[in-house]
mmCIF file of C-alpha atoms in Angstrom:
data_model
loop_
_atom_site.group_PDB
_atom_site.id
_atom_site.type_symbol
_atom_site.label_atom_id
_atom_site.label_comp_id
_atom_site.label_asym_id
_atom_site.label_seq_id
_atom_site.Cartn_x
_atom_site.Cartn_y
_atom_site.Cartn_z
ATOM 1 C CA MET A 224 -49.464 6.551 11.127
ATOM 2 C CA VAL A 225 -45.998 7.538 12.285
ATOM 3 C CA ASN A 226 -44.518 5.263 9.631
ATOM 4 C CA VAL A 227 -46.665 6.866 6.956
ATOM 5 C CA LEU A 228 -45.452 10.311 8.012
ATOM 6 C CA LYS A 229 -41.849 9.130 7.933
ATOM 7 C CA ARG A 230 -42.330 7.709 4.454
ATOM 8 C CA LEU A 231 -43.902 10.981 3.385
ATOM 9 C CA ALA A 232 -40.865 12.866 4.706
ATOM 10 C CA ASP A 233 -38.579 10.560 2.706
ATOM 11 C CA PHE A 234 -40.732 11.103 -0.353
ATOM 12 C CA ALA A 235 -40.787 14.905 0.011
ATOM 13 C CA ILE A 236 -37.010 15.161 0.468
ATOM 14 C CA THR A 237 -36.367 12.761 -2.410
ATOM 15 C CA ALA A 238 -38.678 14.860 -4.595
ATOM 16 C CA ILE A 239 -36.785 18.040 -3.649
ATOM 17 C CA LEU A 240 -33.449 16.423 -4.478
ATOM 18 C CA TRP A 241 -34.472 14.931 -7.810
ATOM 19 C CA THR A 242 -36.290 18.108 -8.782
ATOM 20 C CA TYR A 243 -33.052 19.990 -8.205
ATOM 21 C CA TYR A 244 -31.071 17.291 -10.012
ATOM 22 C CA ILE A 245 -33.195 17.561 -13.137
ATOM 23 C CA GLY A 246 -34.395 21.171 -12.867
ATOM 24 C CA GLY A 247 -30.997 22.535 -11.840
ATOM 25 C CA PHE A 248 -29.449 20.885 -14.832
ATOM 26 C CA ILE A 249 -32.063 22.081 -17.314
ATOM 27 C CA LEU A 250 -32.523 25.623 -15.970
ATOM 28 C CA VAL A 251 -28.964 26.512 -14.978
ATOM 29 C CA PHE A 252 -26.302 24.069 -16.010
ATOM 30 C CA SER A 253 -27.452 23.183 -19.537
ATOM 31 C CA SER A 254 -26.665 26.727 -20.683
ATOM 32 C CA LEU A 255 -23.234 26.569 -18.992
ATOM 33 C CA TYR A 256 -22.480 23.272 -20.724
ATOM 34 C CA PHE A 257 -23.611 24.809 -23.993
ATOM 35 C CA VAL A 258 -21.330 27.835 -23.595
ATOM 36 C CA SER A 259 -18.402 25.652 -22.458
ATOM 37 C CA PHE A 260 -18.714 23.584 -25.613
ATOM 38 C CA PHE A 261 -17.014 26.456 -27.432
ATOM 39 C CA PHE A 262 -13.854 26.106 -25.291
ATOM 40 C CA ARG A 263 -12.318 23.899 -27.932
ATOM 41 C CA ASP A 264 -8.883 23.429 -26.408
ATOM 42 C CA LYS A 265 -9.997 22.647 -22.878
ATOM 43 C CA ARG A 266 -13.544 21.429 -23.439
ATOM 44 C CA ASP A 267 -13.091 18.291 -21.318
ATOM 45 C CA VAL A 268 -11.586 20.335 -18.464
ATOM 46 C CA ALA A 269 -14.491 22.795 -18.584
ATOM 47 C CA TYR A 270 -17.026 19.951 -18.545
ATOM 48 C CA GLN A 271 -15.315 18.200 -15.635
ATOM 49 C CA GLN A 272 -15.363 21.457 -13.673
ATOM 50 C CA LEU A 273 -19.041 21.959 -14.454
ATOM 51 C CA ASN A 274 -19.797 18.388 -13.380
ATOM 52 C CA ASN A 275 -17.926 19.136 -10.163
ATOM 53 C CA LEU A 276 -19.846 22.358 -9.579
ATOM 54 C CA PHE A 277 -23.197 20.745 -10.321
ATOM 55 C CA PHE A 278 -22.656 17.871 -7.895
ATOM 56 C CA ARG A 279 -21.136 20.114 -5.226
ATOM 57 C CA SER A 280 -24.352 22.098 -5.298
ATOM 58 C CA PHE A 281 -26.363 18.853 -5.223
ATOM 59 C CA PHE A 282 -24.522 17.617 -2.127
ATOM 60 C CA ALA A 283 -24.807 21.029 -0.458
ATOM 61 C CA LEU A 284 -28.573 20.729 -0.883
ATOM 62 C CA LEU A 285 -28.513 17.107 0.289
ATOM 63 C CA ARG A 286 -26.685 18.068 3.488
ATOM 64 C CA THR A 287 -29.185 20.850 4.095
ATOM 65 C CA VAL A 288 -32.342 18.803 3.628
ATOM 66 C CA VAL A 289 -30.981 15.708 5.431
ATOM 67 C CA PRO A 290 -29.398 17.280 8.541
ATOM 68 C CA ARG A 291 -29.434 14.042 10.560
ATOM 69 C CA VAL A 292 -26.710 12.573 8.402
ATOM 70 C CA THR A 293 -23.247 13.960 9.051
ATOM 71 C CA TRP A 294 -20.413 13.875 6.538
ATOM 72 C CA GLN A 295 -16.702 13.336 7.099
ATOM 73 C CA VAL A 296 -14.491 13.557 4.061
ATOM 74 C CA SER A 297 -10.846 13.469 5.072
ATOM 75 C CA ASP A 298 -8.521 16.243 3.929
ATOM 76 C CA GLU A 299 -6.181 13.547 2.683
ATOM 77 C CA VAL A 300 -8.840 12.388 0.223
ATOM 78 C CA ARG A 301 -9.704 15.928 -0.870
ATOM 79 C CA ALA A 302 -6.029 16.583 -1.605
ATOM 80 C CA ILE A 303 -5.587 13.610 -3.961
ATOM 81 C CA ARG A 304 -4.220 14.553 -7.390
ATOM 82 C CA SER A 305 -2.623 12.740 -10.320
ATOM 83 C CA SER A 306 -3.831 9.351 -9.114
ATOM 84 C CA VAL A 307 -5.966 6.386 -9.920
ATOM 85 C CA ILE A 308 -8.445 6.257 -7.037
ATOM 86 C CA ILE A 309 -10.163 3.003 -6.196
ATOM 87 C CA ALA A 310 -12.984 2.720 -3.683
ATOM 88 C CA ASN A 311 -15.637 0.337 -2.442
ATOM 89 C CA HIS A 312 -19.097 0.891 -3.914
ATOM 90 C CA LEU A 313 -22.239 1.103 -1.795
ATOM 91 C CA SER A 314 -24.642 3.496 -3.480
ATOM 92 C CA PHE A 315 -25.521 5.451 -6.579
ATOM 93 C CA LEU A 316 -24.250 8.442 -4.565
ATOM 94 C CA ASP A 317 -20.628 7.215 -4.610
ATOM 95 C CA PRO A 318 -19.625 8.247 -8.145
ATOM 96 C CA ILE A 319 -21.343 11.615 -7.980
ATOM 97 C CA LEU A 320 -19.803 12.209 -4.542
ATOM 98 C CA PHE A 321 -16.367 11.706 -6.096
ATOM 99 C CA VAL A 322 -17.264 14.042 -8.956
ATOM 100 C CA SER A 323 -18.171 16.633 -6.300
ATOM 101 C CA LEU A 324 -14.797 16.191 -4.535
ATOM 102 C CA PHE A 325 -12.428 16.643 -7.468
ATOM 103 C CA ALA A 326 -12.449 19.469 -10.000
ATOM 104 C CA ARG A 327 -10.512 17.297 -12.462
ATOM 105 C CA GLN A 328 -12.131 13.907 -12.521
ATOM 106 C CA LYS A 329 -12.672 11.053 -14.947
ATOM 107 C CA THR A 330 -14.264 7.705 -14.411
ATOM 108 C CA VAL A 331 -15.504 4.632 -16.204
ATOM 109 C CA VAL A 332 -19.197 4.573 -17.059
ATOM 110 C CA LYS A 333 -21.468 1.837 -18.394
ATOM 111 C CA LYS A 334 -21.460 1.906 -22.171
ATOM 112 C CA ASP A 335 -25.270 2.235 -22.327
ATOM 113 C CA TYR A 336 -25.123 5.644 -20.616
ATOM 114 C CA PHE A 337 -23.114 7.005 -23.549
ATOM 115 C CA ARG A 338 -26.170 6.421 -25.724
ATOM 116 C CA VAL A 339 -28.529 8.510 -23.537
ATOM 117 C CA PRO A 340 -29.249 11.808 -25.300
ATOM 118 C CA VAL A 341 -27.494 14.846 -23.752
ATOM 119 C CA PHE A 342 -26.199 12.806 -20.771
ATOM 120 C CA GLY A 343 -24.098 10.561 -23.029
ATOM 121 C CA TRP A 344 -22.770 13.567 -24.885
ATOM 122 C CA ILE A 345 -21.697 15.197 -21.567
ATOM 123 C CA LEU A 346 -19.992 11.966 -20.478
ATOM 124 C CA GLU A 347 -18.078 11.711 -23.726
ATOM 125 C CA THR A 348 -17.154 15.404 -23.805
ATOM 126 C CA SER A 349 -15.967 15.171 -20.188
ATOM 127 C CA GLY A 350 -13.508 12.477 -21.253
ATOM 128 C CA TYR A 351 -15.159 9.675 -19.288
ATOM 129 C CA ILE A 352 -14.426 6.145 -20.441
ATOM 130 C CA PRO A 353 -16.920 3.471 -21.563
ATOM 131 C CA ALA A 354 -16.828 0.265 -19.471
ATOM 132 C CA PHE A 355 -14.121 -2.064 -20.647
ATOM 133 C CA THR A 356 -16.012 -5.311 -20.947
ATOM 134 C CA GLU A 357 -18.208 -4.069 -23.736
ATOM 135 C CA ASP A 358 -17.411 -4.957 -27.326
ATOM 136 C CA SER A 359 -18.144 -1.575 -28.824
ATOM 137 C CA GLY A 360 -16.913 1.836 -27.738
ATOM 138 C CA ALA A 361 -13.370 0.753 -28.662
ATOM 139 C CA GLU A 362 -12.647 4.051 -30.377
ATOM 140 C CA ILE A 363 -13.538 6.135 -27.301
ATOM 141 C CA LEU A 364 -11.662 3.689 -25.070
ATOM 142 C CA LEU A 365 -8.489 3.914 -27.142
ATOM 143 C CA GLU A 366 -8.710 7.679 -27.339
ATOM 144 C CA GLN A 367 -9.356 8.199 -23.629
ATOM 145 C CA VAL A 368 -6.800 5.689 -22.366
ATOM 146 C CA GLY A 369 -4.257 7.233 -24.746
ATOM 147 C CA LYS A 370 -4.857 10.645 -23.200
ATOM 148 C CA MET A 371 -4.937 9.366 -19.617
ATOM 149 C CA LYS A 372 -1.198 9.543 -18.905
ATOM 150 C CA THR A 373 -1.030 13.255 -19.723
ATOM 151 C CA TYR A 374 -4.295 13.914 -17.908
ATOM 152 C CA LEU A 375 -3.008 12.305 -14.698
ATOM 153 C CA ALA A 376 0.361 14.051 -14.991
ATOM 154 C CA GLU A 377 -1.491 17.372 -15.179
ATOM 155 C CA GLY A 378 -3.180 16.739 -11.829
ATOM 156 C CA GLY A 379 -6.382 14.950 -12.849
ATOM 157 C CA ASN A 380 -7.770 11.921 -11.041
ATOM 158 C CA LEU A 381 -9.325 8.780 -12.422
ATOM 159 C CA PHE A 382 -11.697 7.207 -9.910
ATOM 160 C CA MET A 383 -13.047 3.703 -10.258
ATOM 161 C CA PHE A 384 -14.980 1.136 -8.291
ATOM 162 C CA PRO A 385 -13.167 -2.121 -9.030
ATOM 163 C CA GLU A 386 -16.071 -4.242 -7.792
ATOM 164 C CA GLY A 387 -18.022 -2.888 -10.761
ATOM 165 C CA THR A 388 -21.295 -2.949 -8.888
ATOM 166 C CA ARG A 389 -22.790 -1.773 -5.613
ATOM 167 C CA SER A 390 -22.422 -4.041 -2.613
ATOM 168 C CA ARG A 391 -25.749 -5.131 -1.149
ATOM 169 C CA ASP A 392 -24.321 -6.284 2.182
ATOM 170 C CA GLY A 393 -21.281 -4.029 2.672
ATOM 171 C CA ARG A 394 -18.826 -6.802 1.848
ATOM 172 C CA ILE A 395 -16.266 -6.089 -0.853
ATOM 173 C CA GLY A 396 -16.806 -8.145 -3.991
ATOM 174 C CA ALA A 397 -14.355 -9.464 -6.577
ATOM 175 C CA PHE A 398 -12.195 -6.836 -8.289
ATOM 176 C CA ASP A 399 -12.019 -6.147 -11.990
ATOM 177 C CA ARG A 400 -8.470 -5.421 -13.141
ATOM 178 C CA GLY A 401 -9.283 -2.394 -15.343
ATOM 179 C CA ALA A 402 -8.287 0.293 -12.813
ATOM 180 C CA PHE A 403 -5.015 -1.478 -12.047
ATOM 181 C CA ARG A 404 -4.272 -1.986 -15.727
ATOM 182 C CA ILE A 405 -4.746 1.750 -16.396
ATOM 183 C CA ALA A 406 -2.585 2.680 -13.392
ATOM 184 C CA LYS A 407 0.176 0.497 -14.800
ATOM 185 C CA PHE A 408 -0.319 1.890 -18.295
ATOM 186 C CA CYS A 409 0.062 5.432 -16.898
ATOM 187 C CA ASP A 410 2.706 4.547 -14.278
ATOM 188 C CA ALA A 411 0.383 6.185 -11.729
ATOM 189 C CA PRO A 412 -0.027 5.656 -7.979
ATOM 190 C CA ILE A 413 -3.164 3.945 -6.708
ATOM 191 C CA ARG A 414 -5.006 5.662 -3.874
ATOM 192 C CA VAL A 415 -7.267 3.337 -1.919
ATOM 193 C CA VAL A 416 -10.343 5.045 -0.486
ATOM 194 C CA VAL A 417 -13.002 3.615 1.816
ATOM 195 C CA ILE A 418 -16.572 4.919 1.732
ATOM 196 C CA ARG A 419 -18.945 4.178 4.586
ATOM 197 C CA ASN A 420 -22.738 4.462 4.875
ATOM 198 C CA THR A 421 -23.739 6.041 1.561
ATOM 199 C CA GLY A 422 -25.752 2.851 1.111
ATOM 200 C CA ARG A 423 -27.752 3.710 4.216
ATOM 201 C CA LEU A 424 -28.691 7.118 2.854
ATOM 202 C CA TYR A 425 -29.515 5.938 -0.650
ATOM 203 C CA PRO A 426 -29.650 2.135 -0.704
ATOM 204 C CA PRO A 427 -29.340 0.141 -3.930
ATOM 205 C CA GLY A 428 -32.704 -0.729 -5.430
ATOM 206 C CA ARG A 429 -34.621 2.024 -3.607
ATOM 207 C CA PHE A 430 -36.035 5.190 -5.072
ATOM 208 C CA LEU A 431 -36.417 7.073 -1.796
ATOM 209 C CA PHE A 432 -33.600 8.541 0.290
ATOM 210 C CA ASN A 433 -33.533 7.288 3.868
ATOM 211 C CA THR A 434 -33.648 10.636 5.659
ATOM 212 C CA ARG A 435 -34.703 9.660 9.187
ATOM 213 C CA GLU A 436 -31.727 7.844 10.673
ATOM 214 C CA ARG A 437 -28.745 9.459 12.338
ATOM 215 C CA PHE A 438 -25.412 8.223 11.049
ATOM 216 C CA THR A 439 -22.159 9.468 9.573
ATOM 217 C CA ILE A 440 -21.046 9.072 5.998
ATOM 218 C CA SER A 441 -17.277 8.969 5.779
ATOM 219 C CA VAL A 442 -14.757 8.971 2.967
ATOM 220 C CA GLU A 443 -11.277 8.076 4.154
ATOM 221 C CA SER A 444 -7.933 7.217 2.665
ATOM 222 C CA ALA A 445 -6.728 3.654 3.216
ATOM 223 C CA GLY A 446 -3.284 4.377 1.820
ATOM 224 C CA THR A 447 -1.316 4.730 -1.366
ATOM 225 C CA LEU A 448 0.196 2.008 -3.506
ATOM 226 C CA THR A 449 3.176 3.008 -5.642
ATOM 227 C CA PRO A 450 4.352 -0.194 -7.295
ATOM 228 C CA ASP A 451 7.360 -0.412 -9.569
ATOM 229 C CA TYR A 452 5.467 -1.406 -12.684
ATOM 230 C CA ALA A 453 8.679 -1.900 -14.664
ATOM 231 C CA ASP A 454 10.048 -4.442 -12.193
ATOM 232 C CA GLU A 455 10.403 -7.939 -13.659
ATOM 233 C CA THR A 456 8.597 -9.400 -10.680
ATOM 234 C CA PHE A 457 5.623 -7.022 -10.870
ATOM 235 C CA SER A 458 2.297 -8.848 -10.727
ATOM 236 C CA LEU A 459 -1.069 -7.243 -11.396
ATOM 237 C CA SER A 460 -2.935 -9.824 -9.333
ATOM 238 C CA ALA A 461 -0.568 -9.257 -6.374
ATOM 239 C CA LEU A 462 -1.220 -5.507 -6.640
ATOM 240 C CA MET A 463 -4.971 -6.149 -6.675
ATOM 241 C CA ALA A 464 -4.690 -8.365 -3.612
ATOM 242 C CA LYS A 465 -2.733 -5.659 -1.787
ATOM 243 C CA ALA A 466 -5.337 -3.015 -2.686
ATOM 244 C CA ARG A 467 -8.080 -5.282 -1.460
ATOM 245 C CA THR A 468 -6.305 -5.845 1.841
ATOM 246 C CA ARG A 469 -6.042 -2.073 2.290
ATOM 247 C CA MET A 470 -9.690 -1.564 1.432
ATOM 248 C CA GLU A 471 -10.765 -4.216 3.889
ATOM 249 C CA GLY A 472 -8.587 -2.588 6.566
ATOM 250 C CA ARG A 473 -6.557 -5.727 7.097
ATOM 251 C CA ASP A 474 -3.244 -3.883 7.183
ATOM 252 C CA ASN A 475 -2.023 -0.445 8.139
ATOM 253 C CA PRO A 476 -1.614 2.159 5.363
ATOM 254 C CA MET B 23 10.363 -12.963 -37.407
ATOM 255 C CA THR B 24 8.822 -16.366 -38.130
ATOM 256 C CA ARG B 25 5.310 -17.395 -37.161
ATOM 257 C CA ASP B 26 6.687 -19.700 -34.454
ATOM 258 C CA GLU B 27 8.763 -16.886 -32.979
ATOM 259 C CA ILE B 28 5.749 -14.558 -32.955
ATOM 260 C CA THR B 29 3.617 -17.198 -31.256
ATOM 261 C CA ALA B 30 6.288 -17.876 -28.616
ATOM 262 C CA HIS B 31 6.668 -14.159 -27.936
ATOM 263 C CA ILE B 32 2.901 -13.656 -27.622
ATOM 264 C CA LEU B 33 2.534 -16.626 -25.271
ATOM 265 C CA GLN B 34 5.302 -15.140 -23.139
ATOM 266 C CA ILE B 35 3.442 -11.790 -23.041
ATOM 267 C CA PHE B 36 0.232 -13.520 -22.012
ATOM 268 C CA ARG B 37 2.069 -15.355 -19.251
ATOM 269 C CA LYS B 38 3.899 -12.304 -17.906
ATOM 270 C CA GLU B 39 1.492 -9.434 -18.500
ATOM 271 C CA PHE B 40 -1.878 -11.142 -18.269
ATOM 272 C CA GLU B 41 -0.969 -14.063 -16.017
ATOM 273 C CA ILE B 42 -2.635 -16.461 -18.461
ATOM 274 C CA GLU B 43 -0.690 -19.712 -18.593
ATOM 275 C CA ASN B 44 -0.652 -21.754 -21.800
ATOM 276 C CA PRO B 45 -3.826 -20.513 -23.492
ATOM 277 C CA GLY B 46 -5.003 -22.562 -26.477
ATOM 278 C CA LEU B 47 -4.158 -20.835 -29.741
ATOM 279 C CA ASP B 48 -7.827 -20.826 -30.724
ATOM 280 C CA ASP B 49 -9.302 -20.149 -27.277
ATOM 281 C CA ASP B 50 -11.778 -17.270 -27.271
ATOM 282 C CA LEU B 51 -9.753 -14.966 -25.011
ATOM 283 C CA ARG B 52 -12.804 -13.008 -23.843
ATOM 284 C CA GLU B 53 -14.957 -16.032 -23.107
ATOM 285 C CA GLU B 54 -12.330 -18.323 -21.644
ATOM 286 C CA HIS B 55 -9.779 -15.960 -20.094
ATOM 287 C CA GLU B 56 -11.810 -12.802 -19.326
ATOM 288 C CA PHE B 57 -9.576 -10.816 -21.646
ATOM 289 C CA ASP B 58 -11.299 -7.447 -22.050
ATOM 290 C CA SER B 59 -10.860 -4.243 -24.032
ATOM 291 C CA ILE B 60 -8.474 -2.664 -21.525
ATOM 292 C CA ASP B 61 -6.316 -5.801 -21.701
ATOM 293 C CA ALA B 62 -6.360 -5.336 -25.476
ATOM 294 C CA VAL B 63 -4.970 -1.816 -25.007
ATOM 295 C CA GLU B 64 -2.116 -3.268 -22.914
ATOM 296 C CA LEU B 65 -1.536 -5.938 -25.563
ATOM 297 C CA LEU B 66 -1.245 -3.218 -28.220
ATOM 298 C CA LEU B 67 1.434 -1.550 -26.134
ATOM 299 C CA GLN B 68 3.346 -4.822 -25.970
ATOM 300 C CA ILE B 69 2.959 -5.313 -29.724
ATOM 301 C CA GLU B 70 4.381 -1.830 -30.318
ATOM 302 C CA LYS B 71 7.410 -2.777 -28.195
ATOM 303 C CA MET B 72 7.741 -6.024 -30.117
ATOM 304 C CA LEU B 73 7.634 -4.299 -33.528
ATOM 305 C CA GLY B 74 9.683 -1.334 -32.379
ATOM 306 C CA SER B 75 7.217 1.125 -33.895
ATOM 307 C CA GLU B 76 3.980 2.845 -32.937
ATOM 308 C CA LEU B 77 0.678 1.613 -34.336
ATOM 309 C CA THR B 78 -1.630 3.945 -36.202
ATOM 310 C CA GLN B 79 -5.126 4.614 -34.803
ATOM 311 C CA GLU B 80 -6.586 2.521 -37.631
ATOM 312 C CA GLU B 81 -4.299 -0.407 -36.793
ATOM 313 C CA LYS B 82 -5.273 -0.138 -33.122
ATOM 314 C CA LYS B 83 -8.969 -0.170 -33.946
ATOM 315 C CA GLN B 84 -8.525 -3.332 -36.014
ATOM 316 C CA ALA B 85 -7.018 -5.057 -32.996
ATOM 317 C CA MET B 86 -10.073 -4.475 -30.819
ATOM 318 C CA ASP B 87 -11.950 -7.251 -32.677
ATOM 319 C CA ILE B 88 -9.293 -9.893 -32.082
ATOM 320 C CA ARG B 89 -10.496 -12.963 -30.183
ATOM 321 C CA THR B 90 -7.766 -15.618 -30.273
ATOM 322 C CA ILE B 91 -3.975 -15.981 -30.016
ATOM 323 C CA ASN B 92 -3.865 -17.139 -33.640
ATOM 324 C CA GLN B 93 -5.648 -13.924 -34.656
ATOM 325 C CA VAL B 94 -3.117 -11.912 -32.628
ATOM 326 C CA CYS B 95 -0.319 -13.650 -34.539
ATOM 327 C CA ASP B 96 -2.068 -13.018 -37.897
ATOM 328 C CA TYR B 97 -2.415 -9.379 -36.919
ATOM 329 C CA ILE B 98 1.283 -9.058 -36.039
ATOM 330 C CA GLU B 99 2.362 -10.852 -39.204
ATOM 331 C CA GLY B 100 0.266 -8.369 -41.208
ATOM 332 C CA LEU B 101 1.794 -5.395 -39.399
ATOM 333 C CA ALA B 102 5.332 -6.741 -39.830
ATOM 334 C CA ARG B 103 4.696 -7.251 -43.542
ATOM 335 C CA ILE B 104 3.446 -3.671 -43.964
ATOM 336 C CA ARG B 105 6.464 -2.278 -42.144
ATOM 337 C CA GLN B 106 8.841 -4.437 -44.194
ATOM 338 C CA ASN B 107 7.294 -3.204 -47.442
ATOM 339 C CA VAL B 108 7.540 0.426 -46.318
ATOM 340 C CA SER B 109 11.229 0.143 -45.386
#
């Protein structure tokens, strides 16, 4: 009986959150996105800021309805600008958490999402990039990567999860080189960030939020990598190995 | 630039930039060496350096379908020819 009640609590809170996610978008944010579409010069900036506002409000609601979970996002992470951010990936919450942390944010999204009506259009207008391994989407990829250097120089962040998929057991999987390749292309620093416990709140493969446990979700910096990309001895795989070591906490930032 | 020189230069780029040692000239780069679209963007940058001129958007788009080293060399030969005719 107690278990049934707990499951019901999870269900009710999940329903509140997803109702806000969908309803908040349709009733409030869709009109803002529509109006912002007419900001021709800075349309992508306006969309990124709206994405940020939408997910900030989502996480404010999440913190309110799930008070047992505490959140610690370091000031160092909040202050990141003009960087390629890489992080471990535990939950569907991770990318939207990053969108909520940075007013200027871009990321790489699965190509299929660009085909979803409205959602795909927002992704494209926001300047997000289709996943690299896909055959199509080359035009968007070329356009967005071409703009990335200026975007980062102006204070924007590109965040990516180099594992490419959520970890089921907390261990860090193999890295894809896309994030590192873009950092080199843009001569940008790499900020290594470690996320903890989002997978406990919203585990992969589950529809319901886990709202009954007490734990802390943290987002912390594990250091900055500023390689000399022009150096003759520069190696992308060595840079990836170094980033991995930082992420795993096997050396001091 | 002769075909042999182009091939040698491209193999050097693959060794240095992509850490791919001695790929077969007809290897499918995506299937056999996990060469993806973002690598292709980096390769385009290297080709621009090699030719000493920027590629047009149309030329860049054409490159996204390339699969093998031989196709890369064909692509560069074509670009070099166009630039020679223009100058």
